[in-house]
């Protein structure tokens, strides 16, 4: 695992702990010599994370649609910036370039990116580990909702279990490293059966 893509807020959030953990995650990238891939912005938790890695000469790659670059939220000090024509193309490029994904607290943008990567895993477009850094229980409600979705049979148990969750950065990285994709060949067949 060399390149990890982090999805996180373009806002700072309400609590100091979110900023502290964004900085700690950046320090962890440096310690483990990981390359950071992220949305390329110079705002919110994204800025803290990128600046922490850049300060010690770590490698940071941004992926940003042209429309956002033009709105002047692009980070100008990155090791590399990929400019895409759309949000969709941005996610595809992030998915291709990364060995694993981490979602930190964030809003719609973060949830969109997270859901897209989970769907890629579900459809076996890729088999890359996806982790939630559950700072101060930020994702608890989402995880509860996903359990509900399993109960109501819209999300499969195997896919739900595939999401790695921890509130500790080292533990999360270790789990991402040890990830073994669940084989899910059966499920499309089962979905077809139940629809007959
Ligand atoms: P949000 O969670 O809604 O704050 O959005 C943050 C996530 O969506 C990041 O992972 C980015 O890739 C993307 N994103 C949303 N807004 C921006 C922005 N203003 N600049 C750059 N990326 C953004």
Coordinates of N, CA and C and ligand atoms in Angstrom, one line a residue:
X1 N 0.9 -1.2 0.0 CA 0.0 0.0 0.0 C 0.9 1.2 0.0
X2 N 0.8 2.0 -1.1 CA 1.7 3.1 -1.2 C 1.0 4.5 -1.4
X3 N -0.1 4.4 -2.2 CA -0.8 5.7 -2.4 C -2.2 5.5 -1.8
X4 N -2.5 6.4 -0.9 CA -3.8 6.3 -0.2 C -4.6 7.6 -0.5
X5 N -5.8 7.5 -1.0 CA -6.6 8.6 -1.3 C -7.5 8.9 0.0
X6 N -7.5 10.2 0.4 CA -8.3 10.6 1.5 C -9.4 11.5 1.1
X7 N -10.6 11.2 1.5 CA -11.8 12.0 1.2 C -12.1 12.7 2.6
X8 N -12.2 14.0 2.6 CA -12.6 14.7 3.8 C -13.2 16.1 3.5
X9 N -13.6 16.7 4.6 CA -14.4 17.9 4.4 C -13.6 19.1 3.8
X10 N -14.4 19.8 3.0 CA -13.9 21.1 2.5 C -14.2 22.2 3.6
X11 N -14.8 21.7 4.7 CA -15.0 22.6 5.9 C -14.2 22.0 7.0
X12 N -14.0 22.9 8.1 CA -13.1 22.5 9.2 C -13.9 21.6 10.2
X13 N -15.3 21.8 10.2 CA -16.1 21.0 11.2 C -16.2 21.8 12.5
X14 N -17.0 21.3 13.4 CA -17.3 22.1 14.6 C -16.3 21.9 15.8
X15 N -15.6 20.8 15.7 CA -14.7 20.5 16.9 C -13.3 20.5 16.5
X16 N -12.5 20.9 17.5 CA -11.0 20.9 17.4 C -10.4 19.5 17.0
X17 N -11.1 18.5 17.6 CA -10.6 17.1 17.4 C -10.5 16.7 15.9
X18 N -11.4 17.3 15.1 CA -11.3 17.0 13.6 C -10.0 17.5 13.0
X19 N -9.7 18.7 13.4 CA -8.4 19.3 12.9 C -7.2 18.6 13.4
X20 N -7.3 18.2 14.7 CA -6.1 17.5 15.3 C -5.9 16.2 14.6
X21 N -6.9 15.5 14.3 CA -6.8 14.2 13.7 C -6.4 14.3 12.2
X22 N -6.8 15.4 11.6 CA -6.4 15.6 10.2 C -4.9 15.7 10.1
X23 N -4.4 16.5 11.1 CA -2.9 16.7 11.2 C -2.2 15.4 11.5
X24 N -2.8 14.6 12.5 CA -2.2 13.4 12.9 C -2.2 12.4 11.7
X25 N -3.2 12.4 10.9 CA -3.2 11.5 9.7 C -2.1 11.9 8.7
X26 N -1.9 13.2 8.6 CA -0.8 13.7 7.7 C 0.5 13.2 8.3
X27 N 0.7 13.3 9.6 CA 2.0 12.9 10.2 C 2.2 11.4 10.0
X28 N 1.1 10.6 10.0 CA 1.2 9.2 9.8 C 1.6 8.9 8.4
X29 N 1.1 9.7 7.4 CA 1.5 9.5 6.0 C 3.0 9.7 5.9
X30 N 3.5 10.7 6.6 CA 5.0 10.9 6.6 C 5.8 9.8 7.2
X31 N 5.3 9.3 8.4 CA 6.0 8.2 9.1 C 6.0 7.0 8.3
X32 N 4.9 6.7 7.6 CA 4.8 5.5 6.8 C 5.2 5.6 5.3
X33 N 5.7 6.8 5.0 CA 6.1 7.1 3.6 C 5.0 6.8 2.6
X34 N 3.8 7.3 2.9 CA 2.7 7.1 2.0 C 2.5 8.3 1.2
X35 N 2.1 8.1 -0.1 CA 1.7 9.3 -0.9 C 0.3 9.6 -0.7
X36 N 0.0 10.9 -0.5 CA -1.4 11.3 -0.3 C -2.0 11.7 -1.7
X37 N -3.2 11.2 -1.9 CA -4.0 11.6 -3.1 C -5.3 12.2 -2.4
X38 N -5.7 13.4 -2.9 CA -6.9 14.0 -2.3 C -7.5 15.0 -3.3
X39 N -8.5 15.6 -2.9 CA -9.3 16.5 -3.8 C -8.6 17.8 -4.3
X40 N -7.4 18.1 -3.7 CA -6.6 19.2 -4.3 C -7.0 20.6 -3.8
X41 N -7.8 20.6 -2.7 CA -8.3 21.9 -2.3 C -7.4 22.5 -1.2
X42 N -7.6 23.8 -1.0 CA -6.8 24.6 0.0 C -7.8 25.1 1.0
X43 N -8.8 24.3 1.3 CA -9.8 24.6 2.4 C -10.1 23.4 3.2
X44 N -10.6 23.7 4.4 CA -11.1 22.7 5.3 C -10.1 21.7 5.8
X45 N -10.6 20.5 6.2 CA -9.7 19.4 6.6 C -8.7 19.0 5.5
X46 N -9.1 19.2 4.3 CA -8.2 18.9 3.2 C -6.9 19.7 3.2
X47 N -7.1 21.0 3.6 CA -5.9 21.9 3.6 C -5.0 21.4 4.8
X48 N -5.6 21.1 5.9 CA -4.7 20.7 7.1 C -3.9 19.5 6.7
X49 N -4.6 18.5 6.2 CA -4.0 17.2 5.8 C -2.8 17.5 4.8
X50 N -3.2 18.2 3.7 CA -2.2 18.4 2.7 C -1.0 19.2 3.2
X51 N -1.2 20.2 4.0 CA -0.2 21.1 4.5 C 0.8 20.3 5.4
X52 N 0.2 19.4 6.2 CA 1.0 18.7 7.2 C 2.0 17.8 6.4
X53 N 1.5 17.1 5.3 CA 2.4 16.2 4.6 C 3.4 17.1 3.8
X54 N 3.0 18.2 3.2 CA 3.9 19.0 2.4 C 5.0 19.7 3.3
X55 N 4.7 20.0 4.5 CA 5.6 20.7 5.4 C 6.9 19.9 5.6
X56 N 6.8 18.6 5.6 CA 8.0 17.7 5.8 C 8.4 17.1 4.4
X57 N 8.0 17.7 3.3 CA 8.4 17.3 2.0 C 7.8 15.9 1.6
X58 N 6.7 15.6 2.1 CA 6.0 14.4 1.7 C 5.4 14.6 0.3
X59 N 4.9 13.6 -0.3 CA 4.3 13.7 -1.7 C 2.8 13.8 -1.6
X60 N 2.3 14.8 -2.2 CA 0.8 15.1 -2.2 C 0.3 15.3 -3.7
X61 N -0.6 14.5 -4.1 CA -1.2 14.6 -5.4 C -2.6 15.1 -5.3
X62 N -3.0 16.2 -6.0 CA -4.4 16.7 -6.0 C -5.1 16.2 -7.3
X63 N -6.4 16.0 -7.2 CA -7.2 15.7 -8.4 C -8.4 16.6 -8.3
X64 N -8.5 17.5 -9.2 CA -9.5 18.6 -9.1 C -10.2 18.9 -10.4
X65 N -11.5 19.0 -10.5 CA -12.1 19.4 -11.7 C -11.8 20.9 -12.0
X66 N -11.7 21.2 -13.3 CA -11.4 22.6 -13.7 C -12.3 23.6 -13.1
X67 N -13.6 23.3 -13.0 CA -14.5 24.3 -12.4 C -14.1 24.7 -11.0
X68 N -13.6 23.8 -10.2 CA -13.2 24.2 -8.9 C -11.8 24.9 -8.9
X69 N -11.0 24.5 -9.8 CA -9.7 25.3 -9.9 C -10.0 26.7 -10.2
X70 N -11.0 26.9 -11.1 CA -11.3 28.3 -11.5 C -11.9 29.1 -10.4
X71 N -12.5 28.4 -9.4 CA -13.1 29.1 -8.3 C -12.0 29.4 -7.2
X72 N -10.8 29.1 -7.6 CA -9.6 29.5 -6.8 C -9.6 28.8 -5.4
X73 N -10.1 27.5 -5.4 CA -9.9 26.8 -4.1 C -8.7 25.8 -4.3
X74 N -8.0 25.8 -5.4 CA -6.9 24.8 -5.6 C -5.7 25.1 -4.7
X75 N -5.1 24.1 -4.2 CA -3.9 24.2 -3.4 C -2.7 24.4 -4.4
X76 N -2.0 25.5 -4.3 CA -1.0 25.8 -5.3 C 0.4 25.2 -5.0
X77 N 0.5 24.5 -3.8 CA 1.8 24.1 -3.4 C 2.0 22.5 -3.5
X78 N 1.1 21.9 -4.2 CA 1.2 20.4 -4.3 C 2.3 19.8 -5.1
X79 N 2.7 18.6 -4.8 CA 3.7 17.9 -5.6 C 3.2 17.8 -7.1
X80 N 2.0 17.5 -7.2 CA 1.4 17.3 -8.6 C -0.1 17.6 -8.5
X81 N -0.7 18.2 -9.5 CA -2.1 18.5 -9.6 C -2.7 17.9 -10.9
X82 N -3.6 17.0 -10.8 CA -4.3 16.6 -12.0 C -5.6 17.4 -12.2
X83 N -5.8 18.0 -13.3 CA -7.0 18.7 -13.6 C -7.9 17.9 -14.5
X84 N -9.2 17.7 -14.0 CA -10.1 16.9 -14.8 C -11.2 17.8 -15.3
X85 N -12.0 17.3 -16.3 CA -13.1 18.1 -16.9 C -14.4 17.9 -16.1
X86 N -14.5 16.9 -15.2 CA -15.7 16.8 -14.5 C -15.5 16.1 -13.1
X87 N -16.5 16.2 -12.2 CA -16.4 15.5 -10.9 C -16.3 14.0 -11.1
X88 N -17.0 13.5 -12.1 CA -17.0 12.1 -12.4 C -15.6 11.6 -12.8
X89 N -15.0 12.3 -13.7 CA -13.7 12.0 -14.1 C -12.7 12.0 -13.0
X90 N -12.9 13.0 -12.1 CA -12.0 13.1 -10.9 C -12.1 11.8 -10.1
X91 N -13.3 11.3 -9.8 CA -13.4 10.1 -9.0 C -12.8 8.9 -9.7
X92 N -13.0 8.8 -11.0 CA -12.4 7.7 -11.7 C -10.9 7.7 -11.6
X93 N -10.3 8.9 -11.8 CA -8.8 9.0 -11.7 C -8.3 8.7 -10.3
X94 N -9.0 9.3 -9.3 CA -8.7 9.0 -7.9 C -8.7 7.4 -7.6
X95 N -9.7 6.8 -8.2 CA -9.9 5.3 -8.0 C -8.7 4.6 -8.6
X96 N -8.4 5.0 -9.8 CA -7.3 4.3 -10.6 C -5.9 4.5 -9.9
X97 N -5.7 5.7 -9.4 CA -4.3 6.0 -8.9 C -4.0 5.5 -7.5
X98 N -5.1 5.1 -6.8 CA -4.9 4.8 -5.3 C -4.9 3.4 -5.0
X99 N -4.2 3.0 -4.0 CA -4.2 1.6 -3.5 C -5.3 1.4 -2.4
X100 N -5.7 2.4 -1.8 CA -6.7 2.3 -0.7 C -7.3 3.7 -0.5
X101 N -8.4 3.7 0.2 CA -9.2 5.0 0.5 C -9.5 5.1 2.0
X102 N -9.4 6.4 2.4 CA -9.8 6.7 3.8 C -10.8 7.8 3.7
X103 N -12.0 7.7 4.4 CA -12.9 8.8 4.5 C -12.8 9.3 5.9
X104 N -12.6 10.6 6.0 CA -12.6 11.3 7.3 C -13.9 12.1 7.4
X105 N -14.2 12.8 8.5 CA -15.5 13.6 8.5 C -15.5 14.6 7.4
X106 N -16.7 14.7 6.8 CA -16.9 15.6 5.7 C -18.4 15.6 5.4
X107 N -18.8 16.3 4.3 CA -20.2 16.5 3.9 C -20.5 15.7 2.7
X108 N -21.4 16.3 1.8 CA -21.9 15.6 0.6 C -20.7 15.1 -0.3
X109 N -19.7 15.9 -0.5 CA -18.6 15.6 -1.3 C -17.9 14.3 -0.9
X110 N -17.7 14.3 0.5 CA -17.0 13.1 1.1 C -17.9 11.9 0.9
X111 N -19.2 12.0 1.2 CA -20.1 10.9 1.1 C -20.3 10.4 -0.3
X112 N -20.3 11.3 -1.3 CA -20.3 10.9 -2.7 C -19.1 10.1 -3.1
X113 N -18.0 10.6 -2.7 CA -16.7 9.8 -3.0 C -16.7 8.5 -2.4
X114 N -17.1 8.5 -1.1 CA -17.1 7.2 -0.4 C -18.1 6.2 -1.0
X115 N -19.3 6.7 -1.3 CA -20.3 5.8 -1.9 C -19.8 5.3 -3.2
X116 N -19.2 6.1 -4.0 CA -18.7 5.7 -5.3 C -17.7 4.5 -5.2
X117 N -16.7 4.7 -4.2 CA -15.7 3.7 -4.1 C -16.3 2.4 -3.5
X118 N -17.3 2.5 -2.6 CA -17.9 1.3 -2.1 C -18.7 0.6 -3.2
X119 N -19.3 1.3 -4.1 CA -20.0 0.7 -5.2 C -19.0 0.1 -6.2
X120 N -17.9 0.7 -6.4 CA -16.8 0.0 -7.3 C -16.4 -1.3 -6.7
X121 N -16.3 -1.4 -5.4 CA -15.9 -2.7 -4.7 C -17.0 -3.7 -4.9
X122 N -18.3 -3.2 -4.7 CA -19.4 -4.1 -4.8 C -19.5 -4.7 -6.2
X123 N -19.2 -3.8 -7.2 CA -19.3 -4.3 -8.6 C -18.0 -4.9 -9.1
X124 N -17.1 -5.0 -8.2 CA -15.7 -5.6 -8.5 C -15.0 -4.8 -9.6
X125 N -15.3 -3.5 -9.7 CA -14.6 -2.7 -10.6 C -13.2 -2.5 -10.1
X126 N -13.1 -2.5 -8.7 CA -11.8 -2.7 -8.1 C -12.0 -3.4 -6.8
X127 N -10.9 -3.8 -6.2 CA -10.9 -4.6 -4.9 C -10.1 -3.9 -3.9
X128 N -10.2 -2.6 -3.8 CA -9.3 -1.8 -2.9 C -9.9 -1.5 -1.6
X129 N -9.1 -1.6 -0.5 CA -9.7 -1.4 0.8 C -10.2 0.0 1.0
X130 N -11.3 0.1 1.8 CA -11.9 1.4 2.1 C -12.1 1.5 3.6
X131 N -11.6 2.6 4.2 CA -11.7 2.7 5.6 C -12.3 4.0 6.0
X132 N -13.0 4.0 7.1 CA -13.6 5.2 7.7 C -12.8 5.5 9.0
X133 N -12.2 6.7 9.0 CA -11.6 7.2 10.3 C -12.7 7.8 11.1
X134 N -13.2 7.1 12.1 CA -14.4 7.5 12.8 C -14.1 8.4 13.9
X135 N -13.7 9.6 13.6 CA -13.3 10.5 14.7 C -14.5 10.9 15.5
X136 N -14.3 10.7 16.8 CA -15.3 11.1 17.8 C -16.8 10.7 17.4
X137 N -16.8 9.5 16.8 CA -18.1 8.8 16.4 C -18.8 9.5 15.3
X138 N -18.1 10.3 14.5 CA -18.7 11.1 13.4 C -19.6 10.2 12.5
X139 N -19.1 9.0 12.2 CA -19.8 8.1 11.2 C -20.8 7.2 11.9
X140 N -21.0 7.2 13.2 CA -21.8 6.3 13.9 C -23.2 6.2 13.3
X141 N -23.8 7.3 13.0 CA -25.2 7.3 12.4 C -25.2 6.7 11.1
X142 N -24.2 7.0 10.3 CA -24.1 6.4 8.9 C -24.0 4.9 9.0
X143 N -23.2 4.4 10.0 CA -23.0 3.0 10.1 C -24.2 2.3 10.6
X144 N -25.0 3.0 11.5 CA -26.3 2.5 11.9 C -27.2 2.4 10.7
X145 N -27.2 3.4 9.9 CA -28.1 3.4 8.7 C -27.7 2.3 7.8
X146 N -26.5 2.0 7.7 CA -26.0 0.9 6.8 C -26.5 -0.5 7.4
X147 N -26.5 -0.6 8.7 CA -27.0 -1.8 9.3 C -28.5 -2.0 9.0
X148 N -29.2 -0.8 9.1 CA -30.6 -0.8 8.7 C -30.8 -1.2 7.3
X149 N -30.0 -0.7 6.4 CA -30.1 -1.1 5.0 C -29.8 -2.6 4.8
X150 N -28.9 -3.2 5.6 CA -28.7 -4.6 5.5 C -30.0 -5.3 6.0
X151 N -30.5 -4.9 7.1 CA -31.7 -5.5 7.6 C -32.9 -5.5 6.6
X152 N -33.0 -4.3 5.9 CA -34.1 -4.2 4.9 C -33.7 -4.8 3.6
X153 N -32.5 -5.4 3.5 CA -32.1 -6.2 2.4 C -31.9 -5.4 1.1
X154 N -31.3 -4.1 1.3 CA -30.9 -3.3 0.2 C -29.3 -3.3 0.1
X155 N -28.7 -3.6 1.2 CA -27.2 -3.7 1.2 C -26.9 -5.2 1.7
X156 N -26.0 -5.8 1.0 CA -25.7 -7.2 1.4 C -24.7 -7.2 2.6
X157 N -24.9 -8.2 3.5 CA -24.1 -8.3 4.7 C -22.6 -8.3 4.3
X158 N -22.2 -9.0 3.3 CA -20.8 -9.1 2.9 C -20.2 -7.7 2.5
X159 N -21.1 -6.9 1.9 CA -20.6 -5.6 1.4 C -20.5 -4.6 2.6
X160 N -21.4 -4.8 3.6 CA -21.4 -3.9 4.8 C -20.1 -4.3 5.6
X161 N -19.8 -5.6 5.7 CA -18.6 -6.0 6.5 C -17.3 -5.6 5.8
X162 N -17.4 -5.3 4.5 CA -16.2 -4.9 3.8 C -15.7 -3.5 4.1
X163 N -16.5 -2.8 4.8 CA -16.1 -1.4 5.2 C -15.3 -1.5 6.5
X164 N -14.1 -1.0 6.4 CA -13.2 -1.0 7.5 C -13.4 0.3 8.4
X165 N -13.5 0.1 9.7 CA -13.8 1.3 10.5 C -12.9 1.3 11.8
X166 N -12.3 2.4 12.1 CA -11.5 2.5 13.3 C -11.4 4.0 13.7
X167 N -11.3 4.3 15.0 CA -11.1 5.7 15.4 C -9.6 5.9 15.6
X168 N -8.8 4.9 15.4 CA -7.3 5.0 15.7 C -6.6 4.9 14.3
X169 N -5.7 5.9 14.0 CA -5.1 5.9 12.7 C -4.2 4.7 12.4
X170 N -3.4 4.4 13.4 CA -2.4 3.2 13.2 C -3.2 2.0 12.9
X171 N -4.3 1.8 13.8 CA -5.1 0.6 13.7 C -5.8 0.5 12.3
X172 N -6.3 1.7 11.9 CA -7.0 1.7 10.6 C -6.0 1.4 9.4
X173 N -4.8 2.0 9.5 CA -3.8 1.7 8.4 C -3.5 0.2 8.4
X174 N -3.3 -0.4 9.6 CA -3.0 -1.8 9.7 C -4.1 -2.7 9.1
X175 N -5.4 -2.3 9.4 CA -6.5 -3.0 8.8 C -6.6 -2.9 7.3
X176 N -6.3 -1.7 6.8 CA -6.3 -1.5 5.4 C -5.2 -2.4 4.7
X177 N -4.0 -2.5 5.4 CA -2.9 -3.3 4.9 C -3.3 -4.8 4.8
X178 N -4.0 -5.2 5.8 CA -4.4 -6.6 5.9 C -5.6 -7.0 5.2
X179 N -6.2 -6.1 4.5 CA -7.5 -6.3 3.9 C -7.5 -7.4 2.8
X180 N -8.5 -8.3 2.9 CA -8.6 -9.3 1.9 C -10.0 -9.2 1.3
X181 N -10.1 -8.9 0.0 CA -11.5 -8.7 -0.5 C -12.4 -9.9 -0.3
X182 N -13.6 -9.6 0.0 CA -14.6 -10.7 0.2 C -15.0 -11.1 -1.2
X183 N -15.1 -12.4 -1.5 CA -15.5 -12.9 -2.8 C -17.0 -12.8 -2.8
X184 N -17.5 -12.1 -3.8 CA -19.0 -11.9 -3.8 C -19.6 -12.3 -5.2
X185 N -19.1 -13.3 -5.8 CA -19.6 -13.7 -7.1 C -21.1 -14.0 -7.1
X186 N -21.5 -14.5 -5.9 CA -22.9 -15.0 -5.8 C -23.9 -13.9 -6.0
X187 N -23.6 -12.7 -5.5 CA -24.7 -11.8 -5.2 C -25.5 -11.3 -6.4
X188 N -24.9 -11.2 -7.6 CA -25.6 -10.7 -8.7 C -26.6 -11.8 -9.2
X189 N -26.1 -13.1 -9.0 CA -27.0 -14.2 -9.3 C -28.2 -14.2 -8.4
X190 N -28.0 -13.9 -7.1 CA -29.1 -13.9 -6.1 C -30.1 -12.8 -6.4
X191 N -29.5 -11.6 -6.8 CA -30.4 -10.5 -7.1 C -31.3 -10.8 -8.3
X192 N -30.7 -11.5 -9.3 CA -31.5 -11.8 -10.4 C -32.6 -12.8 -10.0
X193 N -32.3 -13.8 -9.2 CA -33.2 -14.8 -8.8 C -34.4 -14.1 -8.1
X194 N -34.1 -13.2 -7.1 CA -35.2 -12.6 -6.3 C -36.1 -11.7 -7.2
X195 N -35.6 -11.3 -8.3 CA -36.4 -10.4 -9.2 C -37.2 -11.2 -10.2
X196 N -37.0 -12.5 -10.2 CA -37.8 -13.3 -11.2 C -39.2 -13.6 -10.7
Ligands
LIG1 P1 -17.5 18.0 1.4 O1 -17.4 16.7 2.2 O2 -18.8 18.3 0.9 O3 -16.9 19.2 2.2 O4 -16.6 17.8 0.1 C1 -15.2 17.4 0.3 C2 -14.9 16.3 -0.7 O5 -15.5 16.5 -1.9 C3 -13.4 16.3 -0.9 O6 -12.9 14.9 -0.7 C4 -13.2 16.7 -2.3 O7 -12.6 15.8 -3.2 C5 -14.6 17.1 -2.8 N1 -14.8 18.6 -2.7 C6 -16.0 19.2 -2.3 N2 -15.9 20.5 -2.3 C7 -14.7 20.8 -2.7 C8 -14.0 22.0 -2.9 N3 -14.5 23.2 -2.7 N4 -12.7 21.9 -3.4 C9 -12.2 20.7 -3.6 N5 -12.8 19.6 -3.5 C10 -14.0 19.6 -3.0

